[in-house]
Coordinates of N, CA and C in Angstrom, one line a residue:
X72 N 34.2 -9.9 -37.7 CA 34.3 -10.7 -38.5 C 33.7 -9.8 -40.0
X73 N 34.8 -9.9 -41.4 CA 34.0 -9.3 -41.9 C 33.2 -9.3 -42.8
X74 N 32.6 -11.1 -42.9 CA 31.4 -11.0 -43.2 C 30.1 -10.2 -42.8
X75 N 30.3 -10.8 -41.2 CA 29.0 -9.4 -40.6 C 29.0 -7.9 -40.8
X76 N 30.4 -7.4 -41.0 CA 30.7 -5.9 -41.5 C 30.3 -6.0 -43.0
X77 N 30.3 -6.7 -44.0 CA 29.7 -6.4 -45.1 C 28.2 -6.6 -45.2
X78 N 27.8 -7.1 -44.2 CA 26.1 -7.5 -44.2 C 25.7 -6.0 -43.8
X79 N 26.4 -5.8 -42.5 CA 26.2 -4.1 -41.8 C 25.9 -3.0 -43.0
X80 N 27.3 -2.7 -43.8 CA 27.2 -2.4 -44.7 C 26.3 -2.0 -45.6
X81 N 25.9 -3.0 -46.4 CA 24.7 -3.2 -47.7 C 23.7 -2.7 -46.7
X82 N 23.4 -3.1 -45.4 CA 22.1 -2.6 -44.9 C 22.4 -1.2 -44.8
X83 N 23.3 -0.3 -44.2 CA 23.5 0.9 -44.2 C 23.0 1.9 -45.2
X84 N 23.8 1.0 -46.4 CA 23.9 1.9 -47.7 C 22.3 2.0 -48.7
X85 N 21.3 0.8 -48.0 CA 19.9 0.6 -48.3 C 19.4 1.4 -47.5
X86 N 19.8 1.6 -46.4 CA 18.5 2.8 -45.6 C 19.3 4.0 -45.7
X87 N 20.2 4.3 -45.8 CA 20.3 5.8 -46.4 C 20.2 6.0 -47.9
X88 N 20.0 5.2 -48.4 CA 19.5 5.6 -50.0 C 17.9 5.8 -49.6
X89 N 16.9 5.0 -48.9 CA 15.5 5.0 -48.5 C 15.6 6.3 -48.0
X90 N 16.3 6.7 -47.1 CA 16.5 8.2 -46.0 C 16.4 9.2 -47.2
X91 N 17.1 9.3 -48.2 CA 17.8 10.3 -49.1 C 16.5 10.3 -50.1
X92 N 15.8 9.3 -50.4 CA 15.0 9.2 -51.7 C 13.6 10.2 -50.8
X93 N 13.5 9.3 -49.5 CA 12.3 10.0 -49.3 C 12.3 11.4 -48.8
X94 N 13.8 12.1 -48.4 CA 13.8 13.6 -48.5 C 14.1 14.0 -49.8
X95 N 14.7 13.3 -50.7 CA 14.4 14.1 -52.3 C 12.8 14.2 -52.2
X96 N 12.1 13.3 -52.5 CA 11.1 13.4 -53.0 C 10.0 14.7 -51.9
X97 N 10.5 14.8 -50.5 CA 9.7 15.9 -49.8 C 10.3 17.2 -50.1
X98 N 11.5 17.2 -50.2 CA 12.0 18.6 -50.9 C 12.4 18.9 -52.4
X99 N 11.7 17.7 -53.0 CA 11.5 18.0 -54.6 C 13.0 18.4 -55.6
X100 N 14.0 17.9 -55.0 CA 15.5 18.4 -55.7 C 16.0 17.0 -55.1
X101 N 17.4 16.7 -56.2 CA 18.3 15.9 -55.8 C 19.1 16.1 -54.9
X102 N 19.1 18.1 -54.8 CA 20.6 18.3 -54.2 C 19.8 19.1 -52.5
X103 N 20.2 18.0 -51.8 CA 19.4 18.2 -50.6 C 20.5 19.1 -49.5
X104 N 21.7 19.2 -49.6 CA 22.3 20.1 -48.9 C 21.9 21.6 -49.3
X105 N 21.8 21.5 -51.1 CA 21.3 22.9 -51.7 C 20.0 23.5 -50.8
X106 N 19.0 22.7 -51.0 CA 17.6 22.9 -50.4 C 17.9 22.8 -48.7
X107 N 19.0 22.7 -47.6 CA 18.7 22.4 -46.6 C 19.4 23.9 -46.2
X108 N 20.6 24.0 -46.9 CA 21.3 25.6 -46.6 C 20.4 26.7 -47.0
X109 N 19.7 26.6 -48.1 CA 19.0 27.5 -48.8 C 17.9 28.1 -47.7
X110 N 17.8 27.3 -46.7 CA 16.3 27.9 -45.8 C 16.6 27.1 -44.2
X111 N 17.3 28.0 -43.3 CA 17.4 27.7 -41.8 C 15.9 26.6 -41.5
X112 N 14.9 27.2 -41.7 CA 14.0 26.2 -41.6 C 13.7 24.8 -41.8
X113 N 14.7 24.4 -43.2 CA 14.8 23.2 -43.7 C 15.5 22.2 -43.1
X114 N 16.7 22.6 -42.2 CA 17.7 22.2 -41.3 C 17.0 20.8 -40.5
X115 N 16.1 21.1 -40.2 CA 15.6 20.2 -39.1 C 14.0 19.7 -39.6
X116 N 13.2 18.6 -39.4 CA 11.8 18.9 -39.4 C 11.4 17.2 -38.9
X117 N 10.5 17.0 -39.3 CA 9.6 15.9 -39.5 C 8.7 15.8 -40.5
X118 N 8.9 14.4 -41.5 CA 8.3 14.5 -42.8 C 6.9 14.0 -42.3
X119 N 5.9 13.8 -42.8 CA 4.7 13.6 -43.3 C 4.1 12.0 -42.7
X120 N 5.6 11.1 -42.8 CA 5.5 10.0 -42.3 C 6.3 9.6 -41.1
X121 N 6.2 10.7 -40.3 CA 6.9 10.4 -38.7 C 8.2 10.6 -38.4
X122 N 8.8 10.6 -39.7 CA 10.7 10.4 -39.3 C 11.2 11.9 -39.2
X123 N 12.3 12.1 -38.7 CA 12.7 12.9 -38.2 C 14.2 13.1 -39.0
X124 N 14.5 14.4 -38.9 CA 16.1 14.6 -39.9 C 16.6 15.9 -39.6
X125 N 17.6 16.0 -39.4 CA 18.3 17.0 -39.3 C 19.9 17.3 -39.8
X126 N 20.0 18.1 -41.1 CA 21.3 18.7 -41.7 C 22.1 19.2 -41.2
X127 N 23.2 18.4 -41.1 CA 24.7 18.7 -40.3 C 25.6 19.1 -41.5
X128 N 26.8 19.8 -41.2 CA 27.8 20.0 -42.5 C 27.7 19.7 -43.3
X129 N 28.1 18.4 -43.9 CA 28.1 17.7 -45.1 C 27.0 16.4 -45.1
X130 N 26.3 16.5 -44.1 CA 25.6 15.4 -44.0 C 23.9 15.3 -43.2
X131 N 23.6 14.3 -43.0 CA 22.0 14.3 -42.4 C 22.1 13.1 -41.6
X132 N 21.1 13.3 -40.3 CA 21.1 12.1 -39.5 C 19.3 12.0 -39.7
X133 N 19.0 10.7 -39.7 CA 18.1 10.5 -40.2 C 17.1 9.6 -39.0
X134 N 16.5 9.8 -38.6 CA 15.4 9.0 -37.8 C 14.0 8.4 -38.4
X135 N 13.6 7.2 -38.2 CA 12.4 6.8 -38.3 C 11.8 5.7 -37.2
X136 N 10.8 5.1 -37.8 CA 10.5 4.5 -36.3 C 10.9 2.8 -36.7
X137 N 11.8 2.6 -37.6 CA 12.5 1.1 -37.8 C 13.6 1.6 -38.0
X138 N 14.2 2.9 -37.9 CA 16.1 3.0 -38.1 C 16.7 4.2 -37.9
X139 N 17.4 4.6 -37.6 CA 18.3 5.9 -37.6 C 19.7 5.4 -38.3
X140 N 19.7 6.8 -39.1 CA 21.3 6.8 -39.9 C 21.8 7.9 -39.8
X141 N 22.9 8.0 -40.0 CA 23.8 9.4 -40.2 C 24.6 9.3 -41.3
X142 N 24.4 9.8 -42.3 CA 25.2 9.9 -43.5 C 25.3 11.2 -43.7
X143 N 26.8 11.1 -44.4 CA 27.5 12.1 -44.9 C 27.4 11.9 -46.9
X144 N 27.2 13.4 -47.1 CA 27.1 13.2 -48.8 C 28.4 13.1 -49.4
X145 N 28.4 12.0 -50.5 CA 29.3 12.2 -51.4 C 29.3 13.5 -52.4
X146 N 30.4 13.0 -53.7 CA 30.1 13.3 -54.7 C 28.6 13.2 -55.5
X147 N 28.0 14.4 -56.0 CA 26.7 14.1 -56.9 C 25.7 14.1 -55.9
X148 N 26.1 14.0 -54.5 CA 24.4 13.3 -53.5 C 24.6 12.0 -53.0
X149 N 25.8 11.7 -53.2 CA 26.1 10.3 -53.4 C 25.5 9.8 -51.8
X150 N 25.2 9.0 -51.2 CA 24.8 8.2 -49.8 C 24.9 6.7 -49.7
X151 N 26.0 6.6 -50.5 CA 26.5 5.1 -50.1 C 27.7 5.2 -49.5
X152 N 28.5 6.4 -49.1 CA 29.5 6.1 -48.4 C 29.4 6.0 -47.1
X153 N 30.7 5.3 -46.3 CA 30.4 5.0 -44.9 C 31.7 5.0 -44.2
X154 N 31.6 5.4 -42.7 CA 32.9 4.8 -42.4 C 32.5 4.4 -40.7
X155 N 33.8 4.1 -40.2 CA 33.5 3.2 -39.1 C 32.5 3.7 -37.5
X156 N 32.3 4.9 -37.7 CA 31.6 5.5 -36.8 C 29.9 5.5 -37.0
X157 N 30.1 5.8 -38.1 CA 28.5 5.7 -38.8 C 28.0 4.3 -39.0
X158 N 28.6 3.4 -39.0 CA 28.6 1.9 -38.8 C 27.8 1.6 -37.9
X159 N 28.7 1.5 -36.8 CA 28.9 1.4 -35.7 C 27.5 1.9 -34.8
X160 N 27.4 3.4 -35.3 CA 25.6 4.2 -34.2 C 24.7 3.4 -35.0
X161 N 24.7 3.0 -36.0 CA 23.9 2.4 -36.9 C 23.6 1.0 -36.5
X162 N 24.6 -0.1 -36.4 CA 24.4 -1.0 -35.8 C 24.0 -0.9 -34.6
X163 N 24.2 -0.3 -33.7 CA 23.3 0.3 -32.1 C 21.6 -0.2 -32.4
X164 N 21.0 0.8 -33.7 CA 20.0 0.3 -33.9 C 19.5 -0.9 -34.4
X165 N 20.0 -2.0 -34.9 CA 20.0 -2.7 -35.9 C 20.0 -4.1 -34.8
X166 N 19.4 -4.3 -33.4 CA 20.0 -5.3 -32.5 C 20.8 -6.5 -32.6
X167 N 20.8 -7.3 -32.1 CA 21.5 -8.4 -32.1 C 22.2 -9.2 -33.1
X168 N 21.3 -8.9 -34.2 CA 21.9 -9.3 -35.8 C 23.3 -8.7 -35.9
X169 N 23.6 -7.1 -35.6 CA 25.1 -6.5 -36.0 C 25.7 -6.3 -34.0
X170 N 26.2 -6.9 -33.8 CA 26.5 -6.9 -32.4 C 28.2 -6.1 -32.5
X171 N 29.1 -5.4 -33.7 CA 29.9 -5.4 -33.7 C 30.5 -3.7 -32.8
X172 N 31.5 -3.7 -32.1 CA 31.9 -2.3 -31.5 C 32.6 -1.6 -33.1
X173 N 32.7 -0.4 -32.3 CA 33.0 0.4 -33.2 C 34.6 0.2 -33.2
X174 N 35.5 -0.7 -33.0 CA 36.6 -0.9 -32.7 C 36.9 -2.3 -33.7
X175 N 36.1 -2.9 -33.6 CA 35.5 -4.7 -34.6 C 35.5 -3.9 -35.8
X176 N 34.5 -3.0 -35.8 CA 34.4 -3.2 -37.9 C 35.1 -1.9 -38.3
X177 N 35.9 -0.7 -37.1 CA 36.8 -0.5 -37.9 C 38.4 -1.3 -38.4
X178 N 38.4 -2.7 -37.2 CA 39.4 -3.5 -37.8 C 38.7 -4.3 -39.3
X179 N 37.8 -4.6 -39.4 CA 37.2 -4.8 -40.3 C 37.2 -4.3 -41.4
X180 N 37.5 -2.8 -41.4 CA 36.9 -1.8 -42.7 C 38.8 -2.1 -43.2
X181 N 39.5 -2.1 -42.3 CA 40.5 -2.2 -42.6 C 41.1 -3.5 -43.3
X182 N 40.8 -4.5 -42.7 CA 40.8 -5.3 -43.6 C 40.2 -5.6 -45.1
X183 N 39.2 -5.1 -45.0 CA 38.3 -5.3 -46.3 C 39.0 -4.2 -47.2
X184 N 39.4 -3.5 -47.1 CA 40.5 -2.5 -47.6 C 41.7 -3.4 -48.3
X185 N 42.1 -3.9 -47.5 CA 43.4 -4.8 -48.0 C 43.3 -6.0 -49.1
X186 N 42.1 -6.3 -49.1 CA 41.4 -7.3 -49.7 C 41.0 -6.4 -51.1
X187 N 40.5 -4.8 -51.3 CA 39.7 -4.5 -52.1 C 38.3 -4.5 -52.2
X188 N 37.7 -5.1 -51.2 CA 36.6 -4.7 -51.6 C 36.0 -3.7 -50.9
X189 N 36.5 -2.8 -50.3 CA 36.6 -1.1 -49.4 C 37.7 -0.4 -50.2
X190 N 37.3 0.6 -50.7 CA 37.9 1.7 -50.7 C 37.8 3.0 -50.5
X191 N 39.0 3.9 -50.1 CA 39.1 5.0 -49.7 C 39.3 6.2 -51.0
X192 N 38.6 6.5 -51.8 CA 38.8 7.5 -52.6 C 39.3 9.0 -52.9
X193 N 38.8 9.5 -51.3 CA 39.3 10.7 -50.8 C 38.3 11.9 -51.6
X194 N 37.0 11.8 -51.8 CA 36.0 12.7 -52.8 C 35.1 13.6 -52.1
X195 N 35.7 14.9 -52.5 CA 35.0 15.9 -51.9 C 33.2 15.6 -51.8
X196 N 32.3 16.1 -51.3 CA 32.7 16.9 -50.0 C 33.2 16.6 -48.9
X197 N 33.2 14.8 -48.5 CA 33.3 13.6 -47.7 C 35.0 12.8 -48.0
X198 N 35.5 13.7 -47.7 CA 36.9 12.6 -48.1 C 37.4 11.6 -47.3
X199 N 36.7 11.3 -46.5 CA 36.8 10.5 -45.3 C 36.3 9.3 -45.5
X200 N 35.0 9.5 -46.4 CA 33.7 8.3 -46.6 C 34.8 6.9 -47.7
X201 N 34.1 6.2 -47.0 CA 34.8 4.6 -47.7 C 33.5 4.3 -48.7
X202 N 33.8 3.3 -49.9 CA 33.1 2.7 -50.5 C 33.4 1.3 -50.9
X203 N 32.2 0.7 -51.5 CA 32.2 -0.7 -51.6 C 32.7 -0.5 -53.5
X204 N 34.0 -1.3 -53.2 CA 34.7 -1.5 -54.4 C 33.8 -1.4 -55.9
X205 N 33.0 -2.1 -55.6 CA 31.9 -2.4 -56.8 C 31.1 -1.1 -57.0
X206 N 31.3 -0.4 -56.2 CA 30.4 1.1 -56.4 C 31.2 2.3 -56.5
X207 N 32.7 2.0 -56.6 CA 33.1 3.3 -56.8 C 32.6 3.7 -57.7
X208 N 33.0 5.5 -57.5 CA 32.6 6.8 -58.8 C 33.7 6.6 -59.9
X209 N 32.8 6.6 -61.1 CA 33.9 6.0 -62.5 C 35.0 7.3 -62.3
X210 N 36.2 6.9 -62.8 CA 37.1 7.0 -63.3 C 38.4 7.7 -61.9
X211 N 37.8 6.8 -60.8 CA 38.6 6.8 -59.2 C 39.1 5.2 -59.4
X212 N 40.4 5.4 -59.2 CA 40.9 4.2 -58.1 C 40.9 3.9 -57.2
X213 N 40.8 2.6 -56.8 CA 40.5 2.4 -55.0 C 42.2 2.8 -54.3
X214 N 42.2 3.2 -53.4 CA 43.3 3.4 -52.5 C 43.3 2.0 -51.3
X215 N 44.5 2.0 -51.1 CA 44.8 0.7 -50.1 C 44.9 1.7 -48.8
X216 N 44.5 0.7 -47.7 CA 44.9 1.4 -46.2 C 45.9 2.3 -45.9
X217 N 47.0 1.5 -46.5 CA 48.2 2.4 -46.2 C 48.2 3.8 -46.9
X218 N 47.1 4.2 -47.8 CA 46.9 5.7 -48.6 C 46.2 6.5 -47.6
X219 N 45.3 5.9 -46.7 CA 44.5 6.9 -45.6 C 45.0 8.3 -45.3

């Protein structure tokens, strides 16, 4: 059901934003990937609030007592991109409210792309990420599912 998946997307983005802001405050910089790459000891750790983080590739896994998100960074450090795998992983930590399988989420994302609610702009450094159409980066036109 695409409505449930839209709710999941919004919740996921909210928690990614919260996680990134916490990390940016802790590291004292907006560019978290640069900070993590500058020091091998900064790649994984525990924050004063008890949350744990682990940078990987172009992303980060953040685990707190209330949620777990794995996100890849988009252009300019954006954290509002998503894909079916990340949404399914997040859904598993959210209890019965979001019980969609990976296949159901993937199917819903294709439908949301056909409807124009979700776009796949293929932006570096994470060209696989999808975005809500209303949140698309300036100057980027949405792509349909057939342009994947």
